[in-house]
XYZ file of C-alpha atoms in Angstrom:
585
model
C -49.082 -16.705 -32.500
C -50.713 -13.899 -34.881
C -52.003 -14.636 -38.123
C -51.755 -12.821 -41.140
C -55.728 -13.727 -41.848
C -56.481 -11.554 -45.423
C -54.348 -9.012 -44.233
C -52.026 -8.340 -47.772
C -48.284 -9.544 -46.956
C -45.361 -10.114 -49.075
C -44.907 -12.940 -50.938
C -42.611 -14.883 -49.264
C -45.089 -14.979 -45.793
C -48.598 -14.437 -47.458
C -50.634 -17.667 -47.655
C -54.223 -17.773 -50.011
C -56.676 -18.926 -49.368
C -57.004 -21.200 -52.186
C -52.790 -21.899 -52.368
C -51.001 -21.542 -49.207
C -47.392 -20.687 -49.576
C -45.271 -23.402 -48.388
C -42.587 -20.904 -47.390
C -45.007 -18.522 -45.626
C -45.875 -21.945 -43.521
C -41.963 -22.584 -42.905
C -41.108 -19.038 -42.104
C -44.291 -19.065 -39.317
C -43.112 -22.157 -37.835
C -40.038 -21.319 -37.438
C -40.584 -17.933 -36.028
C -42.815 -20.177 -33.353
C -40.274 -22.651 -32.830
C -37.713 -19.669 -31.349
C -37.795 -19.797 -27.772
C -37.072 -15.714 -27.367
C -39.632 -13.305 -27.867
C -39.477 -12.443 -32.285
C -41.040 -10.173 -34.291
C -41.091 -9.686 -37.555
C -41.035 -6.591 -38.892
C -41.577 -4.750 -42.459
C -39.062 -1.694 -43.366
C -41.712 1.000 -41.707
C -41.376 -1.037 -38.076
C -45.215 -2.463 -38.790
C -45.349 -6.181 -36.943
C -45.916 -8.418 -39.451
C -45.624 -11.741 -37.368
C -45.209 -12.710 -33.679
C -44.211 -16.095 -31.997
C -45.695 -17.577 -28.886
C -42.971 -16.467 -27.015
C -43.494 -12.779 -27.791
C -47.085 -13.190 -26.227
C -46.229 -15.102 -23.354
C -43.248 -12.424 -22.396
C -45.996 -9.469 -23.215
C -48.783 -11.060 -21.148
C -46.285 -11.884 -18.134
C -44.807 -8.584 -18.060
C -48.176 -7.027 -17.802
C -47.234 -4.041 -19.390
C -49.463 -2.350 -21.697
C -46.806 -0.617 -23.158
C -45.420 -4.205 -24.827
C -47.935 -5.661 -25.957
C -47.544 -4.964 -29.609
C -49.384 -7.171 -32.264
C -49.988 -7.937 -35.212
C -50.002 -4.550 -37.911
C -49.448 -2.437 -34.719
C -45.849 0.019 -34.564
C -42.758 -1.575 -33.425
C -40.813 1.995 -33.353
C -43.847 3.290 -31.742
C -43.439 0.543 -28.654
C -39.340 1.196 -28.551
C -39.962 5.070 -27.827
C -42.495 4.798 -25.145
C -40.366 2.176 -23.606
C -37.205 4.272 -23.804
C -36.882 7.589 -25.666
C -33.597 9.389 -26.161
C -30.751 9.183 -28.555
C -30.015 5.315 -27.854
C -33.856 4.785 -28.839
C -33.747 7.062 -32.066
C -29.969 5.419 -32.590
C -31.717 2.178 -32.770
C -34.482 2.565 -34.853
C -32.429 4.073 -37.088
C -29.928 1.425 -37.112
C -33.013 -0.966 -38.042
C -34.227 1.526 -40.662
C -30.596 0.976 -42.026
C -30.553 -2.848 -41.681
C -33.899 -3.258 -43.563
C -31.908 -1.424 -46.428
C -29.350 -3.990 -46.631
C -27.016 -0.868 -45.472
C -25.473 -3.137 -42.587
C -25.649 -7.070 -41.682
C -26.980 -6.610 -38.639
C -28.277 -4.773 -35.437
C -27.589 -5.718 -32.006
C -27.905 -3.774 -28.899
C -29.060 -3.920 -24.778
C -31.569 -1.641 -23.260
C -33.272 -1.085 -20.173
C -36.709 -1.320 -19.496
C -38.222 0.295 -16.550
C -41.442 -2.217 -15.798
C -43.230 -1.918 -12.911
C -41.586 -5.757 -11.490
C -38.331 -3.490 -11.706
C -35.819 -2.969 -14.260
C -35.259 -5.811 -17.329
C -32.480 -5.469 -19.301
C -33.063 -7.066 -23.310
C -30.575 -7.976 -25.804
C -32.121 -7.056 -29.158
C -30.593 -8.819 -32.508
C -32.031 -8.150 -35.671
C -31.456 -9.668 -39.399
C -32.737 -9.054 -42.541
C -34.715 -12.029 -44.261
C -35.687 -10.597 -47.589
C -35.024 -8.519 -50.765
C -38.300 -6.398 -49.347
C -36.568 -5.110 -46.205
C -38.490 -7.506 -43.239
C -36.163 -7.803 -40.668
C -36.608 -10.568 -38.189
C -35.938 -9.068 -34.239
C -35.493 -11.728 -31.475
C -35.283 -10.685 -27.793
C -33.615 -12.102 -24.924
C -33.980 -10.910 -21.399
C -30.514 -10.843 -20.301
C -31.363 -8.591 -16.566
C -29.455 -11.410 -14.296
C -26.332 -11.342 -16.856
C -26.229 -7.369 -16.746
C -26.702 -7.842 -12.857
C -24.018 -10.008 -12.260
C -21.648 -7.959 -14.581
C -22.528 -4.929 -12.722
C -22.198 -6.308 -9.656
C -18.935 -7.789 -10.800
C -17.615 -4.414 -11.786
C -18.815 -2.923 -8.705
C -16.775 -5.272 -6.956
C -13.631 -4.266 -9.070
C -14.269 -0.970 -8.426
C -14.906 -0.753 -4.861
C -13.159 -2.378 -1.101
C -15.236 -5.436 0.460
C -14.843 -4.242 3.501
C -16.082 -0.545 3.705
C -17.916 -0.856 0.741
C -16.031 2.787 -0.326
C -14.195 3.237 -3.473
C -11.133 1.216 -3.922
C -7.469 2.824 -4.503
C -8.137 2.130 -8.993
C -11.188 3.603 -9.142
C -10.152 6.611 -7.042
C -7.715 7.341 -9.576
C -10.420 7.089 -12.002
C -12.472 9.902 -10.214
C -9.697 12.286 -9.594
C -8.730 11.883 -13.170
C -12.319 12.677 -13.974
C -12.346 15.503 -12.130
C -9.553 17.263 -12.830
C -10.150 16.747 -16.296
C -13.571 19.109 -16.134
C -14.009 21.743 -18.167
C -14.475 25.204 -16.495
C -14.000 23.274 -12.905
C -13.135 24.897 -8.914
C -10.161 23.656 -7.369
C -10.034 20.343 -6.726
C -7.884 19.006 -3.369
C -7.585 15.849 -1.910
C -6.707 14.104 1.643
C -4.525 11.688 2.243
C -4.861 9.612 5.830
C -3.020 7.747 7.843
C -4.693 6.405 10.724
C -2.452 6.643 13.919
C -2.081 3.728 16.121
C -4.610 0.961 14.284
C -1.617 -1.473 13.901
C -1.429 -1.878 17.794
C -5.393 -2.475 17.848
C -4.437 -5.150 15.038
C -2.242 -6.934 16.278
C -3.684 -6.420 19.951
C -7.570 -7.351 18.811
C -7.379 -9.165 16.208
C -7.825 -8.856 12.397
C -11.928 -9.510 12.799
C -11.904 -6.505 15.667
C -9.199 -4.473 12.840
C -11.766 -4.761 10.351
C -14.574 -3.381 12.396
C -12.510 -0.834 13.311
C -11.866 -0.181 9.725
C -15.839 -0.062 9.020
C -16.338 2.339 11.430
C -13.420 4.679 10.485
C -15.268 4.983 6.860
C -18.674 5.897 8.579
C -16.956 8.764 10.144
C -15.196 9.772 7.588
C -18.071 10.042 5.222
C -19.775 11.746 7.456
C -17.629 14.041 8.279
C -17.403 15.147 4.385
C -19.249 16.982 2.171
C -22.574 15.544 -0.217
C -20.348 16.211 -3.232
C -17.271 15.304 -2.184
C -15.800 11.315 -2.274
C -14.127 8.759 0.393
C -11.994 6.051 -0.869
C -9.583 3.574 1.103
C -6.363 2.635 -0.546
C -5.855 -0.087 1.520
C -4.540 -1.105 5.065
C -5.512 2.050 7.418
C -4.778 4.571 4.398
C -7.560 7.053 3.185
C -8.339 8.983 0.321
C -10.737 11.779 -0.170
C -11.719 13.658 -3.585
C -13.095 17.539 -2.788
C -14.320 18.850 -5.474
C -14.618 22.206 -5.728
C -12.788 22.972 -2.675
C -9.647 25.195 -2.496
C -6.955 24.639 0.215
C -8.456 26.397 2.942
C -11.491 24.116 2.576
C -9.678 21.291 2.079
C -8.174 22.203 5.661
C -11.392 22.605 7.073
C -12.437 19.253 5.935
C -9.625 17.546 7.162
C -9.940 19.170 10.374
C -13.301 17.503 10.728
C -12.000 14.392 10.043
C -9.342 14.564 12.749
C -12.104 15.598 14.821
C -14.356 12.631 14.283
C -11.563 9.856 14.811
C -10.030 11.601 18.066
C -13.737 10.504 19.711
C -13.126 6.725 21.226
C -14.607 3.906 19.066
C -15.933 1.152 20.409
C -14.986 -2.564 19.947
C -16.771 -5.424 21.315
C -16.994 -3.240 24.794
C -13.320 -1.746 24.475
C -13.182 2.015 24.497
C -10.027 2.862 21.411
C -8.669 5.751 20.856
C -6.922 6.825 17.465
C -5.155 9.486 15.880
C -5.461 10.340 11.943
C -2.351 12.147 9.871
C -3.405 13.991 7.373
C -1.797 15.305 4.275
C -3.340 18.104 1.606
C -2.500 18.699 -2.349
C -4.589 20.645 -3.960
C -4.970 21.406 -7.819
C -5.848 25.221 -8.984
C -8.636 25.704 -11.299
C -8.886 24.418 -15.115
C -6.747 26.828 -16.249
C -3.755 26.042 -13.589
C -1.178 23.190 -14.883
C -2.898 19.715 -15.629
C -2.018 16.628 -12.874
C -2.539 13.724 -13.013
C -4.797 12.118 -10.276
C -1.381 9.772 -9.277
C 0.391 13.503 -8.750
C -2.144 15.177 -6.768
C -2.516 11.740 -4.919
C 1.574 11.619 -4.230
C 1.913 15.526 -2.898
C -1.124 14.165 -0.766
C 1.115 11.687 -0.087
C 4.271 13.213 1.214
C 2.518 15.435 3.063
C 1.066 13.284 4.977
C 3.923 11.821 6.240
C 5.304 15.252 7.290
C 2.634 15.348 9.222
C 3.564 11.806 10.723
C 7.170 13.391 11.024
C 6.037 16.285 12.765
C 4.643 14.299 15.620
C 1.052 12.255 14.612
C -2.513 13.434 14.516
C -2.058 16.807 12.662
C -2.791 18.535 9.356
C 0.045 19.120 6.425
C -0.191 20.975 3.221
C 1.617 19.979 0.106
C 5.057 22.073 -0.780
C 7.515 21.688 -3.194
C 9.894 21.031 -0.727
C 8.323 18.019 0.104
C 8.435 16.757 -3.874
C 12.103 17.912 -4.335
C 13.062 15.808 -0.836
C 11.321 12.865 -2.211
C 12.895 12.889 -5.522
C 16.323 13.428 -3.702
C 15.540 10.050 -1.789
C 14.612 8.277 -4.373
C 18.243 9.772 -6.274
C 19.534 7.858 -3.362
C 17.707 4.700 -3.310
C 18.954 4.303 -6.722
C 21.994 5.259 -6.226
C 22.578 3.117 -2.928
C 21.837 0.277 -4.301
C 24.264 0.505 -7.043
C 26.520 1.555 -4.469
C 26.151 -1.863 -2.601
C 26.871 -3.758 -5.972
C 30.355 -1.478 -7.142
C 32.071 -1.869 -3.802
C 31.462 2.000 -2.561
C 30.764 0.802 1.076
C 33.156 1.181 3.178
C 33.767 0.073 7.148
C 35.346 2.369 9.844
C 35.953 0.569 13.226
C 35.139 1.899 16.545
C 37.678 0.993 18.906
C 36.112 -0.727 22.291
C 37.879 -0.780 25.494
C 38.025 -3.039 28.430
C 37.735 -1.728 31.671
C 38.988 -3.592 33.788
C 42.349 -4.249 31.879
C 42.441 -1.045 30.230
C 43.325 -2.801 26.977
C 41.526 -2.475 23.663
C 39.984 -5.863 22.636
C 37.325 -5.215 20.661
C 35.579 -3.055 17.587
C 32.644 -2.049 16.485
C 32.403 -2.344 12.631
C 30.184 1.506 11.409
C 29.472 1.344 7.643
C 29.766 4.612 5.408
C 29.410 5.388 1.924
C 32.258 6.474 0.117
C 29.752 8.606 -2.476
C 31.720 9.007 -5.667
C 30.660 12.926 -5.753
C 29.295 14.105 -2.632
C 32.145 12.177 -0.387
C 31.977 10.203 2.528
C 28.603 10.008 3.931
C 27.638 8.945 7.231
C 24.919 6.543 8.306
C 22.260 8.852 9.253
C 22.541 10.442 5.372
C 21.434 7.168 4.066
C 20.252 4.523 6.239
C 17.009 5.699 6.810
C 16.525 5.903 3.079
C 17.775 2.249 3.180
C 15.063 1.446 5.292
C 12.293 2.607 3.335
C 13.682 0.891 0.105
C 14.476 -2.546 1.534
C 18.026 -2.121 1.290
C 19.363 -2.740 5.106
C 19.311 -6.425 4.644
C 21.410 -6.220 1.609
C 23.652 -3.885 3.368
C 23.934 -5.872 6.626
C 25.172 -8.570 4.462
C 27.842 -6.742 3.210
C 28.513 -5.516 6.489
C 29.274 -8.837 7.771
C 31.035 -10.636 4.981
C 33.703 -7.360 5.238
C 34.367 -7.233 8.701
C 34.216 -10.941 9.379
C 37.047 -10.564 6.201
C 38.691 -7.876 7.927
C 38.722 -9.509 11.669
C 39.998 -12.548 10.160
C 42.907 -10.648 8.238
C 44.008 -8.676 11.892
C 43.832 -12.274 13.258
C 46.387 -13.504 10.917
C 48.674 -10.374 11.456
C 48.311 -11.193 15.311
C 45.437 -8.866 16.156
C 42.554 -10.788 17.761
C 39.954 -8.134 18.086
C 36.324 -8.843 18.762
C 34.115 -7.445 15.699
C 30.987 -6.114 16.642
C 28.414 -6.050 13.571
C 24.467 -3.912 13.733
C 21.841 -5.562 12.712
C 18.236 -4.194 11.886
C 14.871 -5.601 12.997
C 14.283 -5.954 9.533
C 17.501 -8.830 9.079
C 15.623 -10.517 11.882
C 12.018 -10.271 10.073
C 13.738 -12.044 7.539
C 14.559 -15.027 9.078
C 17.824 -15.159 7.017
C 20.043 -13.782 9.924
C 21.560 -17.052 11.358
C 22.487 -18.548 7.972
C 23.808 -14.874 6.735
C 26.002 -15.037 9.773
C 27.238 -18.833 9.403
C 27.911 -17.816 5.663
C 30.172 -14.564 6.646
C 32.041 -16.535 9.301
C 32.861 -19.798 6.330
C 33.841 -17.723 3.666
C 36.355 -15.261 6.141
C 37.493 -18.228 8.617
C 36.849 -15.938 10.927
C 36.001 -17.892 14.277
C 32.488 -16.924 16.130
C 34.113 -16.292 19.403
C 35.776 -13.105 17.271
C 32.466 -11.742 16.163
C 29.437 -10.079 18.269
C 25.736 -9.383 16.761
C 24.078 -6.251 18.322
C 20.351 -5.260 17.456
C 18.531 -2.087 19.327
C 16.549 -2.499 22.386
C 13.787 -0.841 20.575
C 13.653 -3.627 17.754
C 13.868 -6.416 19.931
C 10.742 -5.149 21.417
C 9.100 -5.782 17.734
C 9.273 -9.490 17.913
C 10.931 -10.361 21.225
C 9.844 -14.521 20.323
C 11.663 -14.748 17.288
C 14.447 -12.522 17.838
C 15.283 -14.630 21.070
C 14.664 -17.895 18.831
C 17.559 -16.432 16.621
C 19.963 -15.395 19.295
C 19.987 -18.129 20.870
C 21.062 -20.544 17.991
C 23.659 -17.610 17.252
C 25.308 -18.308 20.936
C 24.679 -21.520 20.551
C 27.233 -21.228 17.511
C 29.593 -19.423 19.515
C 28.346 -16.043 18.630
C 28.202 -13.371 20.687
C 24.960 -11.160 21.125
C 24.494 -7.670 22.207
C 21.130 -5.800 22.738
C 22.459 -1.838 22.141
C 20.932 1.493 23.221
C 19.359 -0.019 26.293
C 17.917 2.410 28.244
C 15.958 4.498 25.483
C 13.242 2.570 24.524
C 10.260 1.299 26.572
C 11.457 -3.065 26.446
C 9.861 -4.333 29.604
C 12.247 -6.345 32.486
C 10.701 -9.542 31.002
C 11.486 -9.034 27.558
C 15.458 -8.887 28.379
C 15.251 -11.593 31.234
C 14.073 -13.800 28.046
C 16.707 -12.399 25.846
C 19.440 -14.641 25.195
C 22.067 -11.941 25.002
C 25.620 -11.840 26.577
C 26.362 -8.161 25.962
C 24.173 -4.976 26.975
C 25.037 -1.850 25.855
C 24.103 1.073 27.847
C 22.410 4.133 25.712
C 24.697 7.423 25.775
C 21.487 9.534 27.005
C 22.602 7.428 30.722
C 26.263 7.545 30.278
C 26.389 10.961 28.639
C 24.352 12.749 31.653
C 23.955 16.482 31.899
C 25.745 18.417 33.639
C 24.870 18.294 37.481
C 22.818 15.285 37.074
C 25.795 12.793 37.755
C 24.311 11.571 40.636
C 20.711 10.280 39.064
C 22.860 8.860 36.047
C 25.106 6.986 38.259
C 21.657 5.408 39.650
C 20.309 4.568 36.287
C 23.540 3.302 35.578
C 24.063 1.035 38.286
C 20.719 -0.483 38.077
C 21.564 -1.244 34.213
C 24.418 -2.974 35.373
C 23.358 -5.126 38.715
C 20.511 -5.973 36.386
C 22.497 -6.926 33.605
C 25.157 -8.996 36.430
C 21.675 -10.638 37.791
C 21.134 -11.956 34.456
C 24.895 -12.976 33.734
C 25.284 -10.280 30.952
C 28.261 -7.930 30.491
C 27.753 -4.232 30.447
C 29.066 -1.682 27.902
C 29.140 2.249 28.518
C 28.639 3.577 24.651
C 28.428 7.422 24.243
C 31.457 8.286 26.497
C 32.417 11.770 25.561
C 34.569 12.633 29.241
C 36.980 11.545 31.480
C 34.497 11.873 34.163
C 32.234 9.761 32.141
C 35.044 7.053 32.048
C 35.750 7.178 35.544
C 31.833 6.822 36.580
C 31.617 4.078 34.452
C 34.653 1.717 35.506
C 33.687 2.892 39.185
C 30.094 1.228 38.604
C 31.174 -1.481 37.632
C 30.922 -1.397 33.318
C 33.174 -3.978 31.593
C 33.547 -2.407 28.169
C 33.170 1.678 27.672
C 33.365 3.330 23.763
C 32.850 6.716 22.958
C 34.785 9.572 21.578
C 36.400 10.744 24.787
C 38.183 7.261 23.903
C 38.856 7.134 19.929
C 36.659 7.813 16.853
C 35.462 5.210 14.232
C 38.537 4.999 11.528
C 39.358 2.737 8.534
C 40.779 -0.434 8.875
C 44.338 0.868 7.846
C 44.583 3.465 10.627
C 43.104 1.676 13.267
C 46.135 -1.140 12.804
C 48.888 2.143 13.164
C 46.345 3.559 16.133
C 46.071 0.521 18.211
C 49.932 -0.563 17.062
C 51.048 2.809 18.794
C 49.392 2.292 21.667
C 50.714 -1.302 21.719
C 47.468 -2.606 23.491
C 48.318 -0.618 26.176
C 46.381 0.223 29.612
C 44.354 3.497 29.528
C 43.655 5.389 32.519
């Protein structure tokens, strides 16, 4: 430790030579005693004393520029170690502390030493009426590591090591928020297809897949510009200073790079991207937020989607005044579900080889308190997106199980036929929704049919089966509907337990002068369907000649509008009474 020798000090740490000062001993040893590197310093910044620590730090940084001592210039050492405001911010704050015009000083700072950077906490107090401050340091570097590292983490995705979807937000925001700045656009993309590589490779070969998709991507951008992921297979990228026709360019490029095949673990894949563009005019155009630009990006995006995968879209106000229309009727639609302005109409089904009407098929519509009576296709896909069919499905059932049971009663056994979405069989709820319907309406299951899209039994053919087949086991019937439009293999519906298969209008309703390849299609369907011990059902019939081909090929049920259209409950009882269950030929 240095010594004060005959150098002059203030009283309260000079020792004579013929009187040491018992405090001047105390305040030594206890300076020694710290174990972080302290100095004491006078009101000028001159080192007055220094522990053994201080030494032992100085000599094992092996720094010249440390190695203060004894009457040598503590400000002196601060600005060739830093410089700057923060330096000159800190002397001054000691300045001010030696003055008694604050209790104390505390700060971090970097120091660049040749071993690499050190990080110190300084914290200073004043010991005496005469302005010596005592300054300890601690080397804090593997705390300020692990916070930064920490806060990198935060900040950025594991897995790509890119920008994550918060701190994104943070750089648009910081962007668009530049004085005097270009226009500023971003991307939005959607990576076409990577689900099926999912669920087909695995999650470890998805996440390669992933890596790989940001390499491209960031190569495929400019030095100044940024690539974030949002999550899942959904990209972000901040151009700055790039106006739309840029922005167009860049996207381009990064179509370009994800149309060539990636490789994984010795699989050539091959992907698509959808991209969407917003951009934001210069400084002086309106201010957005970085969650605005980020939406337009957004929505267009998935009118690229729309418009057929693997293309380019540009933000328009259309696209913002559609959205906020669906989202007018998300709200609204689920209100409607709660205050009863669902409504049913029944689509009559006839069986062919009786001629008589035995069976419905229950249609739901929205009785909209301004804009009328709405049909499915003016809502239900917004239902979709706002997990509202299960809700909706439930209604669905617990009215026309209701209704069936109440035409039962009257004499009018008619079997209901209910749609469900692959979403009510995601759930897992479907069995004990339909157990529930049938118990509270008496209805019995032999009076009630569940139908669900060939198309969405192809999403999860195991556990759709799994829930048909308690359904029959019930007494339920089940019908697969639209067969014939999507792509189900001959396996999937061999392992279907369904009784019922109804045949997609795009067979029964052929063109004109293809009667001849329908009829094929059509009696494959149905020797298929007879192979399997499942009934056949010719929906879409719009003719007589329609009818006639199908009874002739052997269909047992036929609907369409040729027949009857879907009407309330109250006319279908006056429709089907004046026909008195009649034969129709």
């Amino acid at each position: 430790m240095g010594r004060p020798g005959d150098r002059e000090l203030p009283l309260d740490v000079r020792r004579r030579p013929d009187a040491p000062d018992r405090s001047a001993v105390v305040v030594e040893a206890v300076l020694d005693a710290l174990p972080s590197p302290t100095l004491l310093i006078d009101a000028d910044g001159t080192v007055l004393l220094s522990n053994t620590a201080w030494d032992t730090a100085a000599d094992a940084l092996g720094d010249d520029r440390v190695r203060v001592g004894l009457d040598g210039d503590y400000f002196a050492m601060i600005r060739r170690l830093g410089g700057g405001g923060s330096t000159a911010g800190l002397i001054e704050g000691l300045r001010a502390l030696s003055r008694g015009e604050q209790p104390s000083v505390q700060a971090d700072y970097a120091v660049e030493l040749p071993g690499g950077t050190h990080w110190i906490h300084l914290q200073a107090s004043r010991v005496d009426q005469a302005g010596q401050v005592v300054v300890t340091h601690t080397d804090v570097t593997s705390r300020v590591a692990a916070e930064r590292a920490s806060d990198w983490r935060a900040r950025h995705d594991t897995l790509t090591e890119l920008p994550n979807r918060a701190h994104l937000h943070e750089l648009i925001d910081t962007e668009l928020q530049q004085p005097d700045r270009g226009p500023v656009s971003v991307l939005f993309l959607d990576v076409d297809g990577f689900k099926d590589v999912n669920d087909s490779l695995g999650h470890d070969a998805g996440d390669a897949l992933l890596r790989q998709i940001a390499g491209r991507l960031t190569g495929s951008t400019r030095a100044g510009d940024t690539v974030g992921r949002l999550g899942g297979d959904e990209f972000v990228v901040l151009c700055r200073d790039c106006d739309t026709a840029g922005a167009e360019t860049l996207a381009d490029r990064c179509r370009a790079s994800i149309d060539r095949p990636f490789e994984l673990g010795g699989r050539l894949v091959r992907l698509g991207v959808s991209i969407g563009i917003a951009t934001a005019a210069g400084s002086g155009s309106t201010r957005l937020r970085s969650t605005d630009l980020v939406r337009d990006a957004d929505l267009a995006m998935y009118a690229a989607k729309a418009a057929g995968r693997n293309r380019v879209r540009l933000f328009t106000a259309d696209l913002r005044a559609a959205a906020q229309h669906k989202a007018t009727v998300a709200t609204e639609l689920r209100e409607a579900v709660a205050d009863g302005q669902l409504v049913l109409h029944y689509h009559p089904v006839l069986h062919l080889p009786s001629g008589r009407w035995t069976g419905v098929e229950a249609l739901v519509r929205w009785q909209h308190p301004r804009r009328g009576l709405l049909a499915p296709a003016e809502f239900l896909p917004t239902a979709a997106q706002h997990d509202l069919m299960t809700p909706i499905a439930r209604w669905v059932l617990r009215a026309a199980t209701r209704q069936a049971a109440a035409w039962s009663a009257a004499g009018l056994n008619l079997v209901t036929s209910v749609n469900i979405s692959a979403r009510d069989v995601a759930a897992g709820t479907l069995v004990a929704d339909v157990h529930e319907a049938l118990t509270e309406s008496g209805l019995p299951p032999e009076q009630l049919v569940v139908e669900l899209a060939e198309r969405s039994v192809a999403e999860d053919v195991d556990r759709t089966a799994a829930q048909f087949a308690e359904l029959r086991r019930s007494g339920v019937e089940v019908s697969i509907d639209d067969f014939g439009c999507g792509f189900s293999s001959l396996g999937q519906l061999v392992a279907m337990p369904a009784g019922l298969l109804k045949i997609d209008r795009s067979l029964v309703a052929y063109p004109q002068g293809r009667r001849s390849q329908a009829a094929a299609a059509i009696a494959a369907v149905v020797a298929l369907a007879r192979a399997c011990g499942v009934r056949t059902l010719a929906e879409g019939v719009e003719t007589a000649e329609q009818l006639a081909l199908a009874a002739e090929l052997g269909c047992t049920f036929a609907q369409g509008f040729h027949l009857a259209r879907p009407m309330p409950a109250e006319e279908l009882t006056g429709w089907l009474t004046g026909r008195a269950l009649s034969a129709v030929r």
